[in-house]
mmCIF file of C-alpha atoms in Angstrom:
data_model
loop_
_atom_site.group_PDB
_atom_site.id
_atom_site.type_symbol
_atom_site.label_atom_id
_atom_site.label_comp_id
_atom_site.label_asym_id
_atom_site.label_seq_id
_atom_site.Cartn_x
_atom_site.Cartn_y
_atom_site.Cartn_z
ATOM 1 C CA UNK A 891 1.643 -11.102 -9.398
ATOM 2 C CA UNK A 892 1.044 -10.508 -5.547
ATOM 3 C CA UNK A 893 1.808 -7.191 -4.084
ATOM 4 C CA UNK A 894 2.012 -6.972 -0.257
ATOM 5 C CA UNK A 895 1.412 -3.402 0.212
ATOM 6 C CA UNK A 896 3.598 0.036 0.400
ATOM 7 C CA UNK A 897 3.800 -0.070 -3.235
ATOM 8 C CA UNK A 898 4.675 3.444 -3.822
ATOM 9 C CA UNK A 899 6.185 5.446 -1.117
ATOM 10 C CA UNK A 900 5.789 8.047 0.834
ATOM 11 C CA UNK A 901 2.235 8.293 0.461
ATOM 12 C CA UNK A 902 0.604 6.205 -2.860
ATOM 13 C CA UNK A 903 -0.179 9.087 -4.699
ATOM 14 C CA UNK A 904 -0.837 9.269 -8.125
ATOM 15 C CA UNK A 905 2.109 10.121 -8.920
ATOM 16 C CA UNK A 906 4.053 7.495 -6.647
ATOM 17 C CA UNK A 907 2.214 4.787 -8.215
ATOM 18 C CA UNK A 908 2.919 6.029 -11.741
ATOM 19 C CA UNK A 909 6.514 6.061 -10.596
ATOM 20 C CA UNK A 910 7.309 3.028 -8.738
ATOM 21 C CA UNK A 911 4.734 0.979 -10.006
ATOM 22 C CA UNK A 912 3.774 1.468 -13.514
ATOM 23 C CA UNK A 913 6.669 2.712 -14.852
ATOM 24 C CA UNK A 914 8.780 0.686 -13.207
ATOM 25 C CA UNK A 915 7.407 -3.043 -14.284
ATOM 26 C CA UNK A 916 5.474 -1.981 -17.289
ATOM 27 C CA UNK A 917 6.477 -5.676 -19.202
ATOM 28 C CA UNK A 918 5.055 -7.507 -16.561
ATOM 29 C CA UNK A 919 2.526 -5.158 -16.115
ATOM 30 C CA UNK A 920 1.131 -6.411 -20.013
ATOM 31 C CA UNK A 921 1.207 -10.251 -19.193
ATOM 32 C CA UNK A 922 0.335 -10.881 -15.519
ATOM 33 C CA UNK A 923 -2.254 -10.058 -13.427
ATOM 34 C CA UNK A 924 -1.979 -7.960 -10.925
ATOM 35 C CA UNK A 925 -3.491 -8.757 -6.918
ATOM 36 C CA UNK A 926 -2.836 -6.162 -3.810
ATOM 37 C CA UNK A 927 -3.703 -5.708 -0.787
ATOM 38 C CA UNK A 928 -3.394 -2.704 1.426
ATOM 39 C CA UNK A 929 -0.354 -1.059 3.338
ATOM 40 C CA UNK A 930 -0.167 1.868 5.761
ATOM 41 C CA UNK A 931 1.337 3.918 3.600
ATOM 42 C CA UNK A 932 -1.142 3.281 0.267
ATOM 43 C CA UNK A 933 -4.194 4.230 2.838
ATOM 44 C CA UNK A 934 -2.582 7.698 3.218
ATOM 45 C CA UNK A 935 -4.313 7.929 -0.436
ATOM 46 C CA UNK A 936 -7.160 5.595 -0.391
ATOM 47 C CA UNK A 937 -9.914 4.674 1.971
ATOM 48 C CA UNK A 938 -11.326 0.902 2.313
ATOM 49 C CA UNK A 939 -14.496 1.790 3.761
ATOM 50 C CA UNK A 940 -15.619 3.556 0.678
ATOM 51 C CA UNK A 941 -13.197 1.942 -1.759
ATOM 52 C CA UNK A 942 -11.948 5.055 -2.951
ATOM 53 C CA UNK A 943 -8.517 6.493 -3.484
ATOM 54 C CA UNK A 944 -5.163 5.839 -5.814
ATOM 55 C CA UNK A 945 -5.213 2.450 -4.998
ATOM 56 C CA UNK A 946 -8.385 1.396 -5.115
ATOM 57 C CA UNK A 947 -8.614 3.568 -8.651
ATOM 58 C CA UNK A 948 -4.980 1.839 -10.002
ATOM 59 C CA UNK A 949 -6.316 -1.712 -10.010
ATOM 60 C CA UNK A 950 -9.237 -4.067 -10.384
ATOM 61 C CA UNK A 951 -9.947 -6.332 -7.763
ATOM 62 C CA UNK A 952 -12.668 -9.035 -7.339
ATOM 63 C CA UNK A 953 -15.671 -8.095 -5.148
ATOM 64 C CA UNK A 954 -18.117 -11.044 -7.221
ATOM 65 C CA UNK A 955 -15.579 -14.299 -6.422
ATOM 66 C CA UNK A 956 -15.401 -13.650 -10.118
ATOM 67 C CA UNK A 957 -11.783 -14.929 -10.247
ATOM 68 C CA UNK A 958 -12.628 -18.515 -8.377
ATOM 69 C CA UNK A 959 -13.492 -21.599 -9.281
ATOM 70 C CA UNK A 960 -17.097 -21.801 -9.554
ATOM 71 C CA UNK A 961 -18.539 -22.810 -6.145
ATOM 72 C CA UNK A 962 -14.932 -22.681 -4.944
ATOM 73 C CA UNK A 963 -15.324 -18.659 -3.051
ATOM 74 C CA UNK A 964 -17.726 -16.325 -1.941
ATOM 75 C CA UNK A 965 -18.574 -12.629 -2.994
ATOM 76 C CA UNK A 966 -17.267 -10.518 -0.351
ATOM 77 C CA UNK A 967 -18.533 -7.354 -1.532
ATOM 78 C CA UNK A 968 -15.526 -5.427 -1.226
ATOM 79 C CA UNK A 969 -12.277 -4.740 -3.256
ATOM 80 C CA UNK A 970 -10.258 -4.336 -0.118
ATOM 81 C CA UNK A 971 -10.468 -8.166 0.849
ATOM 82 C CA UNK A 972 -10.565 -10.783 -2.209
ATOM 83 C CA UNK A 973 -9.890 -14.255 -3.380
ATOM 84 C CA UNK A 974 -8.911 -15.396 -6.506
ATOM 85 C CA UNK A 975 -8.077 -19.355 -7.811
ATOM 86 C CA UNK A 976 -4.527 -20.087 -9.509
ATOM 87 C CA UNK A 977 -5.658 -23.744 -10.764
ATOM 88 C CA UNK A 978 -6.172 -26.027 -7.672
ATOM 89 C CA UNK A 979 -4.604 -23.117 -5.355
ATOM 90 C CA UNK A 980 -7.192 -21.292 -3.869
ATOM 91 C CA UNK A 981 -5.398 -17.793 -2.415
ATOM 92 C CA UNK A 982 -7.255 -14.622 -0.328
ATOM 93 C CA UNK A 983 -6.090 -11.622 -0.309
ATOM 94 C CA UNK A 984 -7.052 -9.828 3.329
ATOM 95 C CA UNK A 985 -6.801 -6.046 4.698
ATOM 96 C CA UNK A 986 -4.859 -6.204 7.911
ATOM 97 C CA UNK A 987 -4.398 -1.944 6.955
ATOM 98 C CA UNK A 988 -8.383 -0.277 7.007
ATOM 99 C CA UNK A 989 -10.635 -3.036 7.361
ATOM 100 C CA UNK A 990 -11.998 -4.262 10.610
ATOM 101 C CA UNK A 991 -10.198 -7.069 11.825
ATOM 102 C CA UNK A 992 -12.689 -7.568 15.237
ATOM 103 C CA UNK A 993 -13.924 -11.327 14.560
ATOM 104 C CA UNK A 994 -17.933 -10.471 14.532
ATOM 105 C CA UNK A 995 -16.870 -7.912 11.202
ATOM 106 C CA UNK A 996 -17.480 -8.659 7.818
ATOM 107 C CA UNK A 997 -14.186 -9.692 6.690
ATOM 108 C CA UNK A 998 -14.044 -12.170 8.950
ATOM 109 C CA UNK A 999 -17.192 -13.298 8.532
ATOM 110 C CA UNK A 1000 -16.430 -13.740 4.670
ATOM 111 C CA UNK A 1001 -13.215 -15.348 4.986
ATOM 112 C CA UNK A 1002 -14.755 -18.627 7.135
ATOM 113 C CA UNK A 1003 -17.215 -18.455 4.761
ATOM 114 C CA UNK A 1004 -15.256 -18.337 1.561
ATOM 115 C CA UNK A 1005 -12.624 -21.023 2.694
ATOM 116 C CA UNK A 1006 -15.577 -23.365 3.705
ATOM 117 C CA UNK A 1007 -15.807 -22.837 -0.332
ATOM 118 C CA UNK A 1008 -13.125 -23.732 -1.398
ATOM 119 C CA UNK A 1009 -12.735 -26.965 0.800
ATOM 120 C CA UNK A 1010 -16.184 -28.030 -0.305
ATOM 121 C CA UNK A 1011 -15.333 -27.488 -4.151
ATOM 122 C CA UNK A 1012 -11.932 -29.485 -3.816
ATOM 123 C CA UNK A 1013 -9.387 -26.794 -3.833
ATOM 124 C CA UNK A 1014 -5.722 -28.342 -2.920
ATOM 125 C CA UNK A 1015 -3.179 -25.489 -1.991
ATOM 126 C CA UNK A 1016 -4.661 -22.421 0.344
ATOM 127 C CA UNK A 1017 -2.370 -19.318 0.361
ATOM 128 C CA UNK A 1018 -3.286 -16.011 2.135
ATOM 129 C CA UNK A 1019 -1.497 -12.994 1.850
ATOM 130 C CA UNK A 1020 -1.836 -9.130 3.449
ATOM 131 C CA UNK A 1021 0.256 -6.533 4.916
ATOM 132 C CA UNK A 1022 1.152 -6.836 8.613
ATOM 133 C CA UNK A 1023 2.829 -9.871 9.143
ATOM 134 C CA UNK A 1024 1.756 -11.772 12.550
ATOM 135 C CA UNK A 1025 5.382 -13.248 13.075
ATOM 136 C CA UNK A 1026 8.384 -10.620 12.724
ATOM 137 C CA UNK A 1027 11.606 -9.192 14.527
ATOM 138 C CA UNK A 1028 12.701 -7.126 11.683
ATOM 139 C CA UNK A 1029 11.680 -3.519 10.967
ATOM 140 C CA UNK A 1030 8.838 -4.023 13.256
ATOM 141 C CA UNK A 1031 7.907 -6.350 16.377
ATOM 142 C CA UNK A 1032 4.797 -8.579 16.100
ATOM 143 C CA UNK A 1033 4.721 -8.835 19.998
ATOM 144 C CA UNK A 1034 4.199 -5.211 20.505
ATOM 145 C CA UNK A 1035 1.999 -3.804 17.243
ATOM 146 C CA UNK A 1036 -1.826 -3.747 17.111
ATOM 147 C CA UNK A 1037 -2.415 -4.844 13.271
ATOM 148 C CA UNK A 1038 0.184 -7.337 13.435
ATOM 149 C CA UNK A 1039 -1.482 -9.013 16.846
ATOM 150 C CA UNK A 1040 -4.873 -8.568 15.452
ATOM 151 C CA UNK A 1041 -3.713 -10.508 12.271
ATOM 152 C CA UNK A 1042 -2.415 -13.412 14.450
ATOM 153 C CA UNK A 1043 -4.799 -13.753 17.187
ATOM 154 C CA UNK A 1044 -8.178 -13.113 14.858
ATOM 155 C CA UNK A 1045 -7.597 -14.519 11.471
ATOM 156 C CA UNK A 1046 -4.370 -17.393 11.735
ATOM 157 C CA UNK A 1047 -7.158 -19.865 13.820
ATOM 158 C CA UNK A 1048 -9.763 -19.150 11.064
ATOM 159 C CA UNK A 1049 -6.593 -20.092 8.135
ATOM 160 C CA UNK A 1050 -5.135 -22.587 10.269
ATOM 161 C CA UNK A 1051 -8.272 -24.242 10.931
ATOM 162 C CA UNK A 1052 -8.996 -24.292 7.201
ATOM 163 C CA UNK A 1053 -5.390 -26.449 6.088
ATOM 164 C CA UNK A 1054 -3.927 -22.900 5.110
ATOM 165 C CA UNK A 1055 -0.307 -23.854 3.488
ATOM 166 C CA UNK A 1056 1.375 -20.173 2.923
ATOM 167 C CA UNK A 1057 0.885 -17.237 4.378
ATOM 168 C CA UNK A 1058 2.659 -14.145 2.695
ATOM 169 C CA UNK A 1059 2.928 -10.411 4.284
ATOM 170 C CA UNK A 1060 5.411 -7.332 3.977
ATOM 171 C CA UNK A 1061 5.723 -4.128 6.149
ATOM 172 C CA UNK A 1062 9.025 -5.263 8.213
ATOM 173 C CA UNK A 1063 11.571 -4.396 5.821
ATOM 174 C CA UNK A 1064 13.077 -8.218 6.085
ATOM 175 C CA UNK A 1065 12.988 -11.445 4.546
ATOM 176 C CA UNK A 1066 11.963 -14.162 7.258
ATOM 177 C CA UNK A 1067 10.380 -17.632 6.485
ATOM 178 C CA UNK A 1068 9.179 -19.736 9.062
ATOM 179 C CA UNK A 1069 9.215 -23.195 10.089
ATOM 180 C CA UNK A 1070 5.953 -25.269 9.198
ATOM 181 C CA UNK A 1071 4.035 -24.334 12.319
ATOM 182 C CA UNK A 1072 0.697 -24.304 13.461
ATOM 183 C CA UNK A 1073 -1.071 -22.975 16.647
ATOM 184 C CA UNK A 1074 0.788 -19.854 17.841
ATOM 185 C CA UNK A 1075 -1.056 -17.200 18.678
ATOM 186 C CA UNK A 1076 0.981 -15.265 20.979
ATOM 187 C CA UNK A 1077 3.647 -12.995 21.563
ATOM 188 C CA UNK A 1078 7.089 -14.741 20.393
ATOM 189 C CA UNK A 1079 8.348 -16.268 24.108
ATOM 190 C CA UNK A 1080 5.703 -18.154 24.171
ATOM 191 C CA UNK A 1081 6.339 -20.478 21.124
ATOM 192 C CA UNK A 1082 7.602 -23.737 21.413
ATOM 193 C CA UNK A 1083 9.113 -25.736 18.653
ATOM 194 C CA UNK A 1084 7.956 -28.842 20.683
ATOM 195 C CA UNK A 1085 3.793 -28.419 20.212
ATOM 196 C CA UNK A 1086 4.223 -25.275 17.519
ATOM 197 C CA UNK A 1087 6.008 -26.948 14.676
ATOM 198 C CA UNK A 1088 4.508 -29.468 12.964
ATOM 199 C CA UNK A 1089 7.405 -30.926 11.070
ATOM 200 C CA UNK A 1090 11.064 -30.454 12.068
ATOM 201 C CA UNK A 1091 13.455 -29.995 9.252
ATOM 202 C CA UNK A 1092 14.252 -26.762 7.295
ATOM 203 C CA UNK A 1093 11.606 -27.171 4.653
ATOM 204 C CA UNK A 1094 14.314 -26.960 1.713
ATOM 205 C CA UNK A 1095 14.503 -29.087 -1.827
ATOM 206 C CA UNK A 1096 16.087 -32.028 -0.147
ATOM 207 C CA UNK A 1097 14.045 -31.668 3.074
ATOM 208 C CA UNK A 1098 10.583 -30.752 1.699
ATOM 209 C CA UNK A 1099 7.922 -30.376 4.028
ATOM 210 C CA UNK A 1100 5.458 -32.967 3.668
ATOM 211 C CA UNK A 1101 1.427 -32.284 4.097
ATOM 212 C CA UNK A 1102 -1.557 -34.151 3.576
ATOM 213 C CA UNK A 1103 -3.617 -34.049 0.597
ATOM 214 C CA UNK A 1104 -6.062 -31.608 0.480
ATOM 215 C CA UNK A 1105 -6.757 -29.054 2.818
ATOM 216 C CA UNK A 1106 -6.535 -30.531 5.901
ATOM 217 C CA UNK A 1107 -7.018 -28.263 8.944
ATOM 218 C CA UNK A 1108 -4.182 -27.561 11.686
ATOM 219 C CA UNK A 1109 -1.223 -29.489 9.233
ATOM 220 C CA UNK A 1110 1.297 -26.900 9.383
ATOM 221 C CA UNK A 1111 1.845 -23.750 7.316
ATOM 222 C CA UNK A 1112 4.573 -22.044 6.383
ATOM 223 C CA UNK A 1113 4.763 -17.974 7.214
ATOM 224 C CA UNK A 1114 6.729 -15.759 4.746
ATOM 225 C CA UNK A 1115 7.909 -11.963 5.470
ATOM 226 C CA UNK A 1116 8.924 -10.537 2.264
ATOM 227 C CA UNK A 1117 8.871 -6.769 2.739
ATOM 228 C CA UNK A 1118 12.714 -5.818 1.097
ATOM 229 C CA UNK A 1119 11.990 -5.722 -2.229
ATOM 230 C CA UNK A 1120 11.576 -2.143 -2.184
ATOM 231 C CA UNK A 1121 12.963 -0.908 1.218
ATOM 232 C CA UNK A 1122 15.246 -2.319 3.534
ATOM 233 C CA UNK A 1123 16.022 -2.125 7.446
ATOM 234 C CA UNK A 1124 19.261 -2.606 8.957
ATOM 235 C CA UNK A 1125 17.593 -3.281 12.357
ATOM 236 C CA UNK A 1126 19.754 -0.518 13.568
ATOM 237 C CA UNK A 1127 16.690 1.437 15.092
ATOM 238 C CA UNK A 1128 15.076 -1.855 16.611
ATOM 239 C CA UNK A 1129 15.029 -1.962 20.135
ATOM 240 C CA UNK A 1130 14.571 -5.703 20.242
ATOM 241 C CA UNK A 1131 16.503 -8.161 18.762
ATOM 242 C CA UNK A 1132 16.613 -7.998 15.347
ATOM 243 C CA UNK A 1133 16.021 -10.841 13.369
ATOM 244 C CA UNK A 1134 14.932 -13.242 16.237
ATOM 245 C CA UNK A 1135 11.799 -14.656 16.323
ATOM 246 C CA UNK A 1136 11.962 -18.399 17.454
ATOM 247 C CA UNK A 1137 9.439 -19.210 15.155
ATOM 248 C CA UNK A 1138 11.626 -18.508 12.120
ATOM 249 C CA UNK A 1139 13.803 -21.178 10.019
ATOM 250 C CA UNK A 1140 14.618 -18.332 7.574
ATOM 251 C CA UNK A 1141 16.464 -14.581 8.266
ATOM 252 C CA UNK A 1142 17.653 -12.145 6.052
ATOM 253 C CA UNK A 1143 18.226 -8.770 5.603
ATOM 254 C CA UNK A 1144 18.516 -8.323 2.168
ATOM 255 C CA UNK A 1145 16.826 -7.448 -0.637
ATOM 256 C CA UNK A 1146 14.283 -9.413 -3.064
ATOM 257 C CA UNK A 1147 11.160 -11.037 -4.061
ATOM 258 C CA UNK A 1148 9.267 -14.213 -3.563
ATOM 259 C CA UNK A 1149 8.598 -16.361 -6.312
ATOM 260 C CA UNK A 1150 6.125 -19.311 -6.011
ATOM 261 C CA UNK A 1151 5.615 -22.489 -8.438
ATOM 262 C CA UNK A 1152 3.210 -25.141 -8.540
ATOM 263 C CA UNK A 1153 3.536 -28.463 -9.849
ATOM 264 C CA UNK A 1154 2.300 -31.577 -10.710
ATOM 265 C CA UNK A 1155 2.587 -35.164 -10.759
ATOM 266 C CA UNK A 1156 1.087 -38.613 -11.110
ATOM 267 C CA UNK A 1157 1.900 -38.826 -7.136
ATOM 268 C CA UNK A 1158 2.649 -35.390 -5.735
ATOM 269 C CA UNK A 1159 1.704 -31.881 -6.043
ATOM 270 C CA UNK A 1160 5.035 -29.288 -4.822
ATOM 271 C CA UNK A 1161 4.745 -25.587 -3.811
ATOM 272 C CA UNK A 1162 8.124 -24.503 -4.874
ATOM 273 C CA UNK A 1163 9.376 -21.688 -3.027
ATOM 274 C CA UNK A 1164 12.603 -19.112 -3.765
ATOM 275 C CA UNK A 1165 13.441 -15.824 -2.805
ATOM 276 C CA UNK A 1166 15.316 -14.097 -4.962
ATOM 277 C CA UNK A 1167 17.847 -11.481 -4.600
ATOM 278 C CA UNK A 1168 18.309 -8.362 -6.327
ATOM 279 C CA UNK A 1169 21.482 -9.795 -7.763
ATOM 280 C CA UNK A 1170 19.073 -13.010 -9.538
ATOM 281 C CA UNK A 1171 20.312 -15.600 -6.717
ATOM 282 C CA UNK A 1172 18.674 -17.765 -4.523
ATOM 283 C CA UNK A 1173 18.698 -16.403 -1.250
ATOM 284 C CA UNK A 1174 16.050 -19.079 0.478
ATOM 285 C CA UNK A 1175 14.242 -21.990 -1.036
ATOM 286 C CA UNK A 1176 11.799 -23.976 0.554
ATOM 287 C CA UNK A 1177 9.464 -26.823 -0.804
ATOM 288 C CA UNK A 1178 6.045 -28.161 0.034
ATOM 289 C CA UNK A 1179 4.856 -31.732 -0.859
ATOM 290 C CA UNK A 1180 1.333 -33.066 -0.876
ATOM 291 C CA UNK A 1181 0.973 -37.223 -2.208
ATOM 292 C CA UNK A 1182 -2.029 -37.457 -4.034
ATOM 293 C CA UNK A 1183 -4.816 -39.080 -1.962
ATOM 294 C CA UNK A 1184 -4.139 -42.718 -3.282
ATOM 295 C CA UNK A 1185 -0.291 -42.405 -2.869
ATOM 296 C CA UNK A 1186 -0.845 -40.720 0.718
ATOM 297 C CA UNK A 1187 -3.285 -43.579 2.013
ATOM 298 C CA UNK A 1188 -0.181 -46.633 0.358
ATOM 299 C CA UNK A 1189 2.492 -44.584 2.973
ATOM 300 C CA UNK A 1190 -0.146 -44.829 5.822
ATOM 301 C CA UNK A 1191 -0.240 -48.424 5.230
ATOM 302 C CA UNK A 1192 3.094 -49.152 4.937
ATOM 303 C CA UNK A 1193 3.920 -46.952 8.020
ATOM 304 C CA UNK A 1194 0.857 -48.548 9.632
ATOM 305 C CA UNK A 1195 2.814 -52.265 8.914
ATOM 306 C CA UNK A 1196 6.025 -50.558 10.510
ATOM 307 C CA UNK A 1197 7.773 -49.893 6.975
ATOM 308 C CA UNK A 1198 9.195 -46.320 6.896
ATOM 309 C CA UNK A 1199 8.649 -44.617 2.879
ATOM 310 C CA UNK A 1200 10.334 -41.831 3.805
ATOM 311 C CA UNK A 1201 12.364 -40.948 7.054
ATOM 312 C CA UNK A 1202 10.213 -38.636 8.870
ATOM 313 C CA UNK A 1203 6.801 -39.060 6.947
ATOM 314 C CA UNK A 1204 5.142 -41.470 7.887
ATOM 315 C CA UNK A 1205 2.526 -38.397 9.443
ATOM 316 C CA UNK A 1206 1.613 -37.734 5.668
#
């Protein structure tokens, strides 16, 4: 279980956590593990520098690379920024909240390290989650707020460049999915469906978005704000326009949670997608295919030989 920061409000005490955390999903709580990263309001009770704090205290995080693949991640040192391996998905875990996000600083450093890993060790799905999302219009603006530009400009060539797939944040109080997109690292009027988006289509079970095998670097990822499962925003106190970022397939203001599913065949691996509602339906559900290497390279031949597989696919 990923949790995308602000997990007890106001301030993550103690007390907070013990509330709205433990207390509140103690049955999966005994069967799941349990990954976080840091939000602005948990560092009002814990400190990333020094790794101290109700956070930090609350959960266990690997600092070793423990929880990868051998030879598939590095050690970063630190409990604030992570990975861990879910099968063939390798997935980081970053601190867009109270770690330095200048690209000469250790995280950074770390993360083009660690992927470089995880490529070299075979790794098939890459997922990245944190707090700040670097694509929003809902509770806050990604144009106009340091940690979310930071996040965008600093660390989405360094994923992108890797074959990153999914990219998961909270903090705008909004569910907003994008389209599969690569190469946008500026404010939102200067995206441009035309050289930003990878694959047209909306990405859902009858329109899956198709990638390469492996992880292949710049092939499209898909950007996910999920940060109304606890707390939602009306947009009423935006002063842009809410909901609007060109780069998005996917918006909703309602509440939920993201649920992700890998699976398997003897020619595809899928990244099932679906957002759930607090009412248990499907508010959003998006796929992503990979053909296994063989299967990928008999569609380049047939598309090679002008015979279309698949409408739209022959890229894969």
């Amino acid at each position: 279980m990923l949790l995308g920061g602000d997990n007890a409000y106001n301030d993550g005490t103690e007390m907070e956590y013990e509330a709205a955390v433990f207390q509140m999903y103690p049955t999966f709580l005994n069967r799941l593990s349990v990954w976080s990263t840091l939000g602005n309001h948990d560092s009002r009770s814990a400190n990333s520098d020094t790794l101290t704090g109700v956070h930090f205290d609350s959960f266990d995080f690997p600092r070793n690379a423990e929880k990868t693949r051998p030879g598939a991640g590095v050690a970063s040192g630190s409990e604030a920024y992570y990975s861990i391996d879910h099968g063939l998905a390798h997935i980081v875990c970053l601190d867009s909240e109270d770690t330095d996000t200048d690209p000469t600083a250790p995280m950074a450093t770390w993360l083009m390290a660690d992927l470089a890993a995880a490529r070299a060790a075979g790794q098939q799905w890459l997922l990245a989650f944190w707090h700040h999302p670097p694509y929003s219009k809902g509770s806050h603006d990604s144009d106009t707020e340091h940690s979310l530009i930071a996040m965008r400009e600093v660390f989405l060539p360094i994923l992108e460049g890797a074959g990153v797939d999914l990219v998961m944040t909270g903090h705008s109080h909004v569910y907003e999915r994008s389209k599969l997109i690569d190469g946008h690292y500026g404010v939102s009027s200067t995206f441009n469906s035309g050289t930003h988006v990878t694959q047209s289509g909306g990405g859902g079970p009858g329109d899956p978005y198709i990638k390469p095998p492996g992880l292949v670097p710049h092939s499209g990822a898909v950007y996910i704000v999920a940060g109304s499962a606890g707390a939602l925003s009306s947009g009423s106190s935006a002063s842009w326009n809410f909901l609007s970022h060109p780069a998005m397939e996917v918006n909703l203001g309602v509440r939920g949670s993201l649920v992700v599913q890998f699976s398997e065949t003897a020619t595809e691996r899928t990244l099932d997608g679906k957002f759930l509602l607090d009412t248990g339906a499907e508010g959003d559900h998006f796929v992503i295919q990979k053909y296994r290497d063989d299967v990928a390279e008999e569609r380049r031949a047939a598309c090679r030989r002008g015979v279309r597989p698949e409408a739209g696919h022959c890229s894969a």
